[in-house]
Amino acid sequence: MEFSKQELERYSRHLIIPEFNIEGQRKLKKAKVLIVGTGGLGAPLLQYLAAAGVGTLGLVDFDVVEDSNLQRQVLFTVNDIGRSKTDAAQEKIKALNPHIEVKVHNTRLTSENTLDIIKEYDVVADGTDNFPTRYLVNDACVILGKPNVYASIFRFDGQVSVFNHTDPNGNTGPNYRDLFPSPPPPGLVPSCAEGGVLGVLPGIMGSLQASEVIKLITGIGTPLSGRLFLFEALSFKTTTLKISKNKNALPITELIDYESFCGIGAKEESQSVPEITVEELRDLRDNQEDFQLIDVREAYEYEIANLEGKLIPLKELEGKIRDIRSNKKVVVHCRSGARSAEAVQQLLTYGFENVYNLKGGILAWAEQIDPEMAKY
Amino acid sequence: MATISIPSPFRKFTAQEPEFQSKATTVNGLLQDLVATYPDIKKNLFTPEGQLLQFIKVYKGEEDIQEMNGVQTTIGEQDQLTIIPAIAGG
């Protein structure tokens, strides 16, 4: 594999590292890497791997760029808001390095399409934002024998590892299911959208991922296989723990229904409570009907945007039941409707009969009723 | 006393405390002390049958306790334990 004069000059800082040299650069140029998710982790992954000269980069995402992405997804600018993430990312990457090929998969990964997409690549870098896709990507990598360079983040904390890596002696290291055989129940571990994340954190963790991808491709150094790296930004504490293969794990031979595996359908079903839409809430207000609006979010969320409801955070609900009037209609809301569904469930068990969950929460209100309201 | 680090997603159950200390001599003893102090954390650590949940890892130093004697692993005063939860943000 040959390089043009422009490429040799571009990659010269790699070429003069003795352990890396032109052989390492050739391996990068020949490599095909799939980046799953072009979000917070995807941004540094894409930028550094493109800049480094990985010959083929695949991007998977089905989302569009939103205002709330720009605090950490530094690949995008205000001019990209509303565009498909894969299109915007492809444009940026091609501008950064015209010598590489970029393949776009503008789709949601499913059990039906994932094997076909991943089989074309040498290395997968998992930068998704949800448990079903993490287990899906892991299982597909195990079935296809592909290394899975993993990172995940929450608020101020990050994790990195290399899963399913086969060393030169043919020994394959642990995969994600060896670390966590099954996912937490929905709602226990919030996503970044629900729980927040320090904007710079995915930059740090995604860069570490990119470094591991480059090490795997070039064969230099010791990959983070069989180890889990933890970073806590607030304390600047770093820890590297050992991960072993789970001797009791069942073999992974086929892809399954990952939404069901992660309990997502069951959660929705169990949270089936009486609802009203944001349009119906607007009508209640316009008609000056007598009802009580309860906001079960946290005080810091109320500061961002509110509907002037009575603030009773979900965890305080039990102790403040007397503040809610059972003799009139009660509408409960939160950010997107999940916590308020839980609150309505609780109120029903306390004997409230005229209580409703605001479908879609304050986000739906901002989307459909009040475009001036900040979404978060 | 042995110290266990509480991961961020679980600090809502420990009044935001990032660490917990115990004079217990086994991992199980320490976790039971933790649960006695912060009862809300129990269902996020253990199954109803008392087994550690599968999306939780407990480490003594750099080692997974499952690679030692599980929750019966002995601990000393200087030991640092860590609860590792599955997180999925990206």
Short mmCIF file of C-alpha atoms in Angstrom, two decimals:
data_model
loop_
_atom_site.label_atom_id
_atom_site.label_comp_id
_atom_site.label_asym_id
_atom_site.label_seq_id
_atom_site.Cartn_x
_atom_site.Cartn_y
_atom_site.Cartn_z
CA MET A 1 0.00 0.00 0.00
CA GLU A 2 1.61 3.22 -1.20
CA PHE A 3 1.27 6.80 -0.01
CA SER A 4 1.16 10.02 -2.01
CA LYS A 5 3.56 12.88 -1.23
CA GLN A 6 0.70 14.68 0.54
CA GLU A 7 -0.03 11.66 2.70
CA LEU A 8 3.64 11.13 3.61
CA GLU A 9 3.86 14.75 4.71
CA ARG A 10 0.56 14.57 6.54
CA TYR A 11 1.49 11.47 8.52
CA SER A 12 5.15 12.37 9.05
CA ARG A 13 4.80 12.61 12.87
CA HIS A 14 3.71 8.98 12.90
CA LEU A 15 6.34 7.88 10.39
CA ILE A 16 9.21 9.13 12.55
CA ILE A 17 8.11 7.19 15.66
CA PRO A 18 10.40 4.15 15.54
CA GLU A 19 7.77 1.68 16.82
CA PHE A 20 5.12 3.06 14.47
CA ASN A 21 6.86 4.06 11.22
CA ILE A 22 5.46 3.52 7.74
CA GLU A 23 4.42 -0.05 8.54
CA GLY A 24 2.05 1.19 11.23
CA GLN A 25 0.71 3.82 8.86
CA ARG A 26 0.14 1.19 6.15
CA LYS A 27 -1.85 -0.89 8.61
CA LEU A 28 -3.98 2.15 9.46
CA LYS A 29 -4.61 2.90 5.80
CA LYS A 30 -5.65 -0.69 5.15
CA ALA A 31 -7.94 -0.84 8.22
CA LYS A 32 -11.73 -0.54 8.33
CA VAL A 33 -13.19 0.75 11.60
CA LEU A 34 -16.88 1.06 12.45
CA ILE A 35 -17.87 3.82 14.88
CA VAL A 36 -21.25 3.04 16.43
CA GLY A 37 -22.86 6.33 17.45
CA THR A 38 -21.67 9.75 16.31
CA GLY A 39 -22.36 11.43 19.65
CA GLY A 40 -20.09 12.49 22.49
CA LEU A 41 -17.70 9.55 22.18
CA GLY A 42 -18.09 9.36 18.41
CA ALA A 43 -16.86 12.93 17.91
CA PRO A 44 -13.28 12.44 19.19
CA LEU A 45 -13.18 8.89 17.82
CA LEU A 46 -14.03 10.05 14.33
CA GLN A 47 -11.80 13.08 14.39
CA TYR A 48 -8.68 11.35 15.70
CA LEU A 49 -9.09 8.18 13.64
CA ALA A 50 -9.71 10.21 10.49
CA ALA A 51 -6.78 12.49 11.23
CA ALA A 52 -4.57 9.48 11.97
CA GLY A 53 -5.30 8.00 8.54
CA VAL A 54 -7.56 5.00 9.18
CA GLY A 55 -8.37 4.06 5.57
CA THR A 56 -12.08 3.34 5.94
CA LEU A 57 -14.33 4.74 8.65
CA GLY A 58 -17.93 3.59 8.95
CA LEU A 59 -20.44 5.72 10.86
CA VAL A 60 -23.68 4.44 12.34
CA ASP A 61 -26.35 6.81 13.63
CA PHE A 62 -29.95 7.67 12.86
CA ASP A 63 -30.23 10.90 14.85
CA VAL A 64 -30.16 14.55 13.84
CA VAL A 65 -27.99 17.25 15.42
CA GLU A 66 -29.72 19.17 18.22
CA ASP A 67 -28.74 22.23 20.30
CA SER A 68 -28.19 20.07 23.38
CA ASN A 69 -25.54 18.02 21.51
CA LEU A 70 -23.17 20.95 21.01
CA GLN A 71 -22.00 21.07 24.66
CA ARG A 72 -19.91 17.93 24.00
CA GLN A 73 -20.25 16.72 20.40
CA VAL A 74 -17.51 18.99 19.11
CA LEU A 75 -17.71 17.60 15.59
CA PHE A 76 -20.84 19.68 14.98
CA THR A 77 -21.58 23.42 14.80
CA VAL A 78 -24.74 25.50 15.02
CA ASN A 79 -24.97 25.27 11.24
CA ASP A 80 -25.52 21.52 11.55
CA ILE A 81 -28.61 21.70 13.78
CA GLY A 82 -31.38 19.67 12.18
CA ARG A 83 -29.03 17.80 9.83
CA SER A 84 -28.51 14.07 9.98
CA LYS A 85 -25.53 13.35 12.23
CA THR A 86 -23.97 10.95 9.76
CA ASP A 87 -24.17 13.46 6.89
CA ALA A 88 -22.75 16.29 8.98
CA ALA A 89 -20.01 14.02 10.38
CA GLN A 90 -19.10 12.69 6.95
CA GLU A 91 -18.67 16.22 5.63
CA LYS A 92 -16.42 17.22 8.55
CA ILE A 93 -14.29 14.10 8.29
CA LYS A 94 -13.79 14.37 4.56
CA ALA A 95 -12.70 17.97 5.06
CA LEU A 96 -10.29 16.85 7.79
CA ASN A 97 -8.76 14.05 5.71
CA PRO A 98 -9.63 13.65 2.01
CA HIS A 99 -7.35 10.59 1.75
CA ILE A 100 -9.73 8.27 3.59
CA GLU A 101 -13.04 6.66 2.73
CA VAL A 102 -16.14 7.31 4.84
CA LYS A 103 -19.12 4.97 4.74
CA VAL A 104 -22.41 6.15 6.20
CA HIS A 105 -24.98 3.83 7.79
CA ASN A 106 -27.86 6.20 8.51
CA THR A 107 -29.87 3.62 10.39
CA ARG A 108 -30.69 2.26 13.82
CA LEU A 109 -28.75 -0.92 14.56
CA THR A 110 -31.11 -3.87 14.98
CA SER A 111 -30.77 -7.61 15.39
CA GLU A 112 -31.64 -7.86 11.68
CA ASN A 113 -29.00 -5.51 10.20
CA THR A 114 -26.10 -5.47 12.66
CA LEU A 115 -24.21 -8.58 11.52
CA ASP A 116 -24.31 -7.42 7.89
CA ILE A 117 -22.96 -4.00 8.81
CA ILE A 118 -20.25 -5.10 11.25
CA LYS A 119 -18.89 -7.97 9.12
CA GLU A 120 -17.37 -5.47 6.67
CA TYR A 121 -15.08 -3.97 9.36
CA ASP A 122 -11.93 -5.01 11.22
CA VAL A 123 -12.56 -3.17 14.49
CA VAL A 124 -15.72 -1.80 16.13
CA ALA A 125 -15.71 1.19 18.49
CA ASP A 126 -18.83 1.35 20.64
CA GLY A 127 -19.95 4.89 21.41
CA THR A 128 -23.66 4.27 21.77
CA ASP A 129 -25.83 5.68 24.54
CA ASN A 130 -28.07 2.83 25.64
CA PHE A 131 -27.89 -0.69 27.04
CA PRO A 132 -29.79 -2.56 24.30
CA THR A 133 -27.37 -1.35 21.61
CA ARG A 134 -24.34 -2.07 23.81
CA TYR A 135 -25.40 -5.71 24.25
CA LEU A 136 -26.32 -5.94 20.56
CA VAL A 137 -22.91 -4.63 19.43
CA ASN A 138 -21.13 -6.88 21.92
CA ASP A 139 -22.96 -10.01 20.82
CA ALA A 140 -22.48 -9.25 17.13
CA CYS A 141 -18.75 -8.72 17.69
CA VAL A 142 -18.51 -12.04 19.55
CA ILE A 143 -20.38 -13.90 16.80
CA LEU A 144 -18.23 -12.33 14.07
CA GLY A 145 -14.94 -12.45 16.03
CA LYS A 146 -14.38 -8.67 15.90
CA PRO A 147 -12.68 -6.66 18.66
CA ASN A 148 -15.00 -4.19 20.39
CA VAL A 149 -13.34 -1.06 21.74
CA TYR A 150 -15.73 0.11 24.42
CA ALA A 151 -16.25 3.31 26.40
CA SER A 152 -19.20 4.62 28.34
CA ILE A 153 -19.83 7.71 30.41
CA PHE A 154 -22.14 9.03 33.11
CA ARG A 155 -21.97 12.54 34.60
CA PHE A 156 -18.30 12.74 35.73
CA ASP A 157 -17.32 9.08 35.37
CA GLY A 158 -16.06 7.04 32.43
CA GLN A 159 -15.17 3.42 31.64
CA VAL A 160 -12.96 2.06 28.83
CA SER A 161 -12.04 -1.49 27.83
CA VAL A 162 -11.24 -3.65 24.81
CA PHE A 163 -13.61 -6.59 24.52
CA ASN A 164 -13.40 -9.80 22.50
CA HIS A 165 -9.80 -9.20 21.49
CA THR A 166 -7.92 -12.17 20.10
CA ASP A 167 -4.18 -11.97 20.77
CA PRO A 168 -1.48 -13.26 18.40
CA ASN A 169 -1.57 -16.62 20.22
CA GLY A 170 -5.26 -17.02 19.40
CA ASN A 171 -6.54 -16.35 22.93
CA THR A 172 -9.71 -14.27 23.02
CA GLY A 173 -10.22 -11.93 25.98
CA PRO A 174 -13.45 -11.23 27.88
CA ASN A 175 -16.45 -9.51 26.32
CA TYR A 176 -19.03 -7.10 27.76
CA ARG A 177 -21.22 -9.91 29.05
CA ASP A 178 -18.29 -11.29 31.05
CA LEU A 179 -18.20 -7.96 32.86
CA PHE A 180 -21.96 -7.38 33.12
CA PRO A 181 -23.97 -10.52 32.28
CA SER A 182 -27.24 -8.59 32.26
CA PRO A 183 -28.26 -4.92 32.24
CA PRO A 184 -29.71 -2.83 35.08
CA PRO A 185 -33.47 -2.39 35.13
CA PRO A 186 -34.75 0.60 33.16
CA GLY A 187 -34.54 3.81 35.15
CA LEU A 188 -31.83 2.83 37.63
CA VAL A 189 -28.89 4.12 35.61
CA PRO A 190 -29.97 7.24 33.74
CA SER A 191 -28.71 8.00 30.24
CA CYS A 192 -26.74 11.19 29.57
CA ALA A 193 -30.00 12.76 28.34
CA GLU A 194 -31.64 11.99 31.66
CA GLY A 195 -28.74 12.29 34.10
CA GLY A 196 -26.39 14.73 32.37
CA VAL A 197 -22.71 14.46 31.51
CA LEU A 198 -19.73 16.78 31.83
CA GLY A 199 -19.15 18.02 28.28
CA VAL A 200 -15.42 17.32 28.20
CA LEU A 201 -15.75 13.77 29.59
CA PRO A 202 -16.61 12.05 26.27
CA GLY A 203 -13.68 13.94 24.74
CA ILE A 204 -11.35 12.27 27.23
CA MET A 205 -12.86 8.79 27.08
CA GLY A 206 -13.40 8.85 23.29
CA SER A 207 -9.76 9.83 22.81
CA LEU A 208 -8.69 6.86 24.93
CA GLN A 209 -10.90 4.67 22.75
CA ALA A 210 -9.26 6.06 19.61
CA SER A 211 -5.84 5.30 21.07
CA GLU A 212 -6.87 1.66 21.72
CA VAL A 213 -8.24 1.34 18.18
CA ILE A 214 -4.92 2.53 16.74
CA LYS A 215 -3.00 0.13 19.00
CA LEU A 216 -5.14 -2.80 17.87
CA ILE A 217 -4.69 -1.99 14.20
CA THR A 218 -0.97 -1.37 14.32
CA GLY A 219 -0.20 -4.08 16.86
CA ILE A 220 1.91 -1.77 19.00
CA GLY A 221 1.67 -1.73 22.78
CA THR A 222 -0.60 -3.80 25.02
CA PRO A 223 -4.33 -3.46 24.39
CA LEU A 224 -6.73 -2.84 27.28
CA SER A 225 -8.09 -6.37 26.94
CA GLY A 226 -9.01 -8.11 30.19
CA ARG A 227 -8.86 -4.78 31.98
CA LEU A 228 -11.36 -2.02 32.74
CA PHE A 229 -10.10 1.54 33.02
CA LEU A 230 -12.16 3.88 35.21
CA PHE A 231 -11.86 7.66 35.29
CA GLU A 232 -13.53 9.94 37.84
CA ALA A 233 -13.18 13.53 36.70
CA LEU A 234 -14.19 15.10 40.03
CA SER A 235 -11.51 13.39 42.10
CA PHE A 236 -9.13 12.75 39.17
CA LYS A 237 -9.04 9.19 40.37
CA THR A 238 -8.05 6.60 37.79
CA THR A 239 -8.30 2.86 38.38
CA THR A 240 -7.52 -0.15 36.21
CA LEU A 241 -9.29 -3.36 37.23
CA LYS A 242 -8.92 -6.91 35.97
CA ILE A 243 -11.74 -8.53 34.00
CA SER A 244 -11.88 -12.28 33.57
CA LYS A 245 -13.93 -14.47 31.28
CA ASN A 246 -17.04 -15.72 33.02
CA LYS A 247 -16.71 -19.49 33.13
CA ASN A 248 -20.45 -19.89 33.65
CA ALA A 249 -21.47 -17.68 30.72
CA LEU A 250 -23.66 -19.20 28.04
CA PRO A 251 -22.12 -19.11 24.56
CA ILE A 252 -23.29 -16.24 22.36
CA THR A 253 -24.48 -17.80 19.12
CA GLU A 254 -27.30 -15.57 17.87
CA LEU A 255 -28.72 -12.10 18.27
CA ILE A 256 -31.83 -11.68 20.43
CA ASP A 257 -34.50 -9.05 21.17
CA TYR A 258 -32.34 -6.55 23.08
CA GLU A 259 -35.15 -4.17 24.02
CA SER A 260 -36.87 -7.05 25.75
CA PHE A 261 -33.57 -8.28 27.27
CA CYS A 262 -33.10 -4.83 28.81
CA GLY A 263 -36.67 -4.81 30.14
CA ILE A 264 -37.70 -1.78 28.15
CA GLY A 265 -41.03 -3.09 26.85
CA ALA A 266 -41.92 -4.48 30.29
CA LYS A 267 -41.21 -1.12 31.91
CA GLU A 268 -43.55 0.69 29.55
CA GLU A 269 -46.26 -1.85 30.19
CA SER A 270 -45.93 -1.67 33.96
CA GLN A 271 -46.07 2.12 33.79
CA SER A 272 -49.37 2.13 31.90
CA VAL A 273 -51.34 4.81 33.77
CA PRO A 274 -54.05 7.33 32.84
CA GLU A 275 -52.58 10.03 30.61
CA ILE A 276 -53.42 13.37 29.08
CA THR A 277 -51.68 15.03 26.15
CA VAL A 278 -50.06 18.45 26.19
CA GLU A 279 -52.92 19.73 24.00
CA GLU A 280 -55.43 18.56 26.60
CA LEU A 281 -53.42 20.27 29.34
CA ARG A 282 -53.40 23.48 27.32
CA ASP A 283 -57.21 23.22 26.98
CA LEU A 284 -57.58 22.70 30.74
CA ARG A 285 -55.64 25.89 31.28
CA ASP A 286 -57.40 27.88 28.55
CA ASN A 287 -60.80 26.84 29.93
CA GLN A 288 -59.61 27.75 33.44
CA GLU A 289 -60.64 24.36 34.76
CA ASP A 290 -59.97 23.61 38.41
CA PHE A 291 -57.06 21.16 38.54
CA GLN A 292 -53.72 20.79 40.30
CA LEU A 293 -50.46 20.48 38.34
CA ILE A 294 -47.68 18.57 40.11
CA ASP A 295 -44.08 18.66 38.87
CA VAL A 296 -42.08 15.67 40.15
CA ARG A 297 -38.70 16.75 38.75
CA GLU A 298 -35.79 18.10 40.80
CA ALA A 299 -35.46 21.78 41.78
CA TYR A 300 -32.50 22.26 39.41
CA GLU A 301 -34.63 21.06 36.53
CA TYR A 302 -37.45 23.43 37.52
CA GLU A 303 -34.94 26.28 37.17
CA ILE A 304 -34.31 25.37 33.51
CA ALA A 305 -37.98 25.33 32.47
CA ASN A 306 -41.31 24.90 34.26
CA LEU A 307 -45.06 24.96 33.79
CA GLU A 308 -45.64 26.65 37.17
CA GLY A 309 -46.73 23.37 38.70
CA LYS A 310 -46.24 22.55 42.36
CA LEU A 311 -42.73 21.11 42.72
CA ILE A 312 -42.64 17.81 44.61
CA PRO A 313 -39.60 15.74 43.53
CA LEU A 314 -40.54 12.09 43.02
CA LYS A 315 -38.48 10.85 45.97
CA GLU A 316 -40.35 13.28 48.29
CA LEU A 317 -43.80 12.36 47.00
CA GLU A 318 -44.67 9.89 49.73
CA GLY A 319 -44.03 12.43 52.49
CA LYS A 320 -45.99 15.17 50.73
CA ILE A 321 -49.12 13.31 49.70
CA ARG A 322 -51.16 15.72 51.83
CA ASP A 323 -50.06 18.62 49.60
CA ILE A 324 -51.92 17.00 46.72
CA ARG A 325 -55.68 17.49 46.60
CA SER A 326 -57.53 14.25 46.01
CA ASN A 327 -60.89 15.99 45.51
CA LYS A 328 -59.96 17.48 42.14
CA LYS A 329 -58.25 16.55 38.92
CA VAL A 330 -54.48 16.15 39.31
CA VAL A 331 -52.03 16.28 36.41
CA VAL A 332 -48.47 15.10 37.08
CA HIS A 333 -45.51 15.85 34.85
CA CYS A 334 -41.74 15.44 34.68
CA ARG A 335 -39.24 15.89 31.85
CA SER A 336 -40.37 13.16 29.47
CA GLY A 337 -43.14 11.27 31.28
CA ALA A 338 -41.37 8.33 32.96
CA ARG A 339 -40.96 9.66 36.51
CA SER A 340 -44.44 11.18 36.46
CA ALA A 341 -45.89 7.81 35.38
CA GLU A 342 -44.26 6.32 38.47
CA ALA A 343 -45.73 9.16 40.58
CA VAL A 344 -49.23 8.58 39.14
CA GLN A 345 -48.83 4.89 39.90
CA GLN A 346 -48.03 5.77 43.52
CA LEU A 347 -50.95 8.20 43.77
CA LEU A 348 -53.34 5.56 42.41
CA THR A 349 -52.24 3.20 45.17
CA TYR A 350 -52.97 5.97 47.69
CA GLY A 351 -56.54 6.10 46.41
CA PHE A 352 -56.38 9.06 44.04
CA GLU A 353 -58.90 8.48 41.26
CA ASN A 354 -58.71 11.60 39.12
CA VAL A 355 -54.96 11.64 38.42
CA TYR A 356 -53.23 11.81 35.02
CA ASN A 357 -49.71 11.61 33.66
CA LEU A 358 -48.71 14.31 31.16
CA LYS A 359 -47.66 12.29 28.12
CA GLY A 360 -44.18 13.28 26.92
CA GLY A 361 -43.67 15.64 29.87
CA ILE A 362 -42.38 19.17 29.62
CA LEU A 363 -40.38 18.21 26.54
CA ALA A 364 -43.61 17.54 24.65
CA TRP A 365 -44.97 20.89 25.88
CA ALA A 366 -41.87 22.64 24.56
CA GLU A 367 -42.12 20.76 21.25
CA GLN A 368 -45.82 21.19 20.59
CA ILE A 369 -47.16 24.12 22.63
CA ASP A 370 -44.42 26.57 23.57
CA PRO A 371 -41.45 26.70 21.17
CA GLU A 372 -39.88 29.44 23.34
CA MET A 373 -39.46 26.99 26.21
CA ALA A 374 -35.95 25.54 26.65
CA LYS A 375 -35.60 21.81 26.05
CA TYR A 376 -32.99 19.97 28.05
CA MET B 1 -11.72 0.24 58.54
CA ALA B 2 -12.21 -1.00 55.00
CA THR B 3 -13.54 1.57 52.57
CA ILE B 4 -15.92 1.05 49.66
CA SER B 5 -16.42 3.60 46.89
CA ILE B 6 -20.01 4.33 45.92
CA PRO B 7 -20.46 4.93 42.17
CA SER B 8 -22.21 8.13 41.05
CA PRO B 9 -25.49 6.50 39.93
CA PHE B 10 -25.90 4.98 43.42
CA ARG B 11 -25.10 8.05 45.47
CA LYS B 12 -28.77 9.04 45.43
CA PHE B 13 -29.19 6.12 47.86
CA THR B 14 -26.30 7.19 50.15
CA ALA B 15 -27.19 10.86 50.66
CA GLN B 16 -24.56 11.64 47.97
CA GLU B 17 -21.76 10.14 50.08
CA PRO B 18 -18.99 8.87 47.74
CA GLU B 19 -17.52 6.39 50.25
CA PHE B 20 -18.59 4.15 53.11
CA GLN B 21 -16.42 2.61 55.81
CA SER B 22 -16.99 -0.51 57.86
CA LYS B 23 -15.19 -2.62 60.44
CA ALA B 24 -16.57 -5.78 58.82
CA THR B 25 -14.12 -8.56 58.00
CA THR B 26 -15.86 -9.87 54.87
CA VAL B 27 -17.30 -8.23 51.76
CA ASN B 28 -20.72 -9.47 52.77
CA GLY B 29 -20.39 -7.93 56.23
CA LEU B 30 -19.41 -4.61 54.69
CA LEU B 31 -22.31 -4.66 52.23
CA GLN B 32 -24.74 -5.56 55.01
CA ASP B 33 -23.43 -2.60 57.05
CA LEU B 34 -23.90 -0.41 53.97
CA VAL B 35 -27.47 -1.63 53.52
CA ALA B 36 -28.23 -1.14 57.22
CA THR B 37 -27.04 2.48 56.97
CA TYR B 38 -28.66 3.17 53.59
CA PRO B 39 -31.61 0.76 53.19
CA ASP B 40 -32.64 2.17 49.79
CA ILE B 41 -29.47 0.80 48.18
CA LYS B 42 -30.37 -2.82 49.00
CA LYS B 43 -32.58 -3.58 46.02
CA ASN B 44 -29.95 -2.09 43.72
CA LEU B 45 -27.22 -4.41 45.02
CA PHE B 46 -28.98 -7.68 45.79
CA THR B 47 -31.64 -9.90 44.28
CA PRO B 48 -34.59 -10.78 46.56
CA GLU B 49 -32.70 -14.04 47.20
CA GLY B 50 -29.68 -12.11 48.45
CA GLN B 51 -27.38 -12.63 45.44
CA LEU B 52 -25.36 -9.73 44.05
CA LEU B 53 -27.11 -8.33 40.96
CA GLN B 54 -25.56 -9.10 37.60
CA PHE B 55 -25.03 -5.49 36.57
CA ILE B 56 -22.92 -4.85 39.66
CA LYS B 57 -19.29 -5.75 40.15
CA VAL B 58 -17.55 -5.50 43.49
CA TYR B 59 -13.77 -5.28 43.46
CA LYS B 60 -11.28 -5.62 46.27
CA GLY B 61 -8.33 -3.60 45.04
CA GLU B 62 -7.91 -4.58 41.38
CA GLU B 63 -9.54 -7.99 41.77
CA ASP B 64 -13.14 -8.99 41.13
CA ILE B 65 -14.43 -10.65 44.33
CA GLN B 66 -16.06 -13.32 42.13
CA GLU B 67 -12.52 -14.42 41.23
CA MET B 68 -11.83 -14.81 44.98
CA ASN B 69 -14.46 -16.05 47.44
CA GLY B 70 -17.38 -13.92 46.28
CA VAL B 71 -19.08 -11.98 49.07
CA GLN B 72 -17.29 -14.21 51.61
CA THR B 73 -13.96 -12.69 50.53
CA THR B 74 -12.14 -11.45 53.62
CA ILE B 75 -11.20 -7.80 53.93
CA GLY B 76 -8.78 -5.92 56.15
CA GLU B 77 -8.62 -2.40 57.52
CA GLN B 78 -6.54 -1.06 54.65
CA ASP B 79 -8.61 -2.60 51.87
CA GLN B 80 -10.22 -0.38 49.28
CA LEU B 81 -13.32 -1.82 47.63
CA THR B 82 -15.17 -0.48 44.62
CA ILE B 83 -18.69 -1.01 43.34
CA ILE B 84 -18.71 -0.86 39.53
CA PRO B 85 -22.11 -0.33 37.93
CA ALA B 86 -22.95 -0.77 34.28
CA ILE B 87 -23.29 2.65 32.63
CA ALA B 88 -24.25 3.24 29.03
CA GLY B 89 -23.88 6.92 28.17
CA GLY B 90 -22.04 7.90 25.01
#
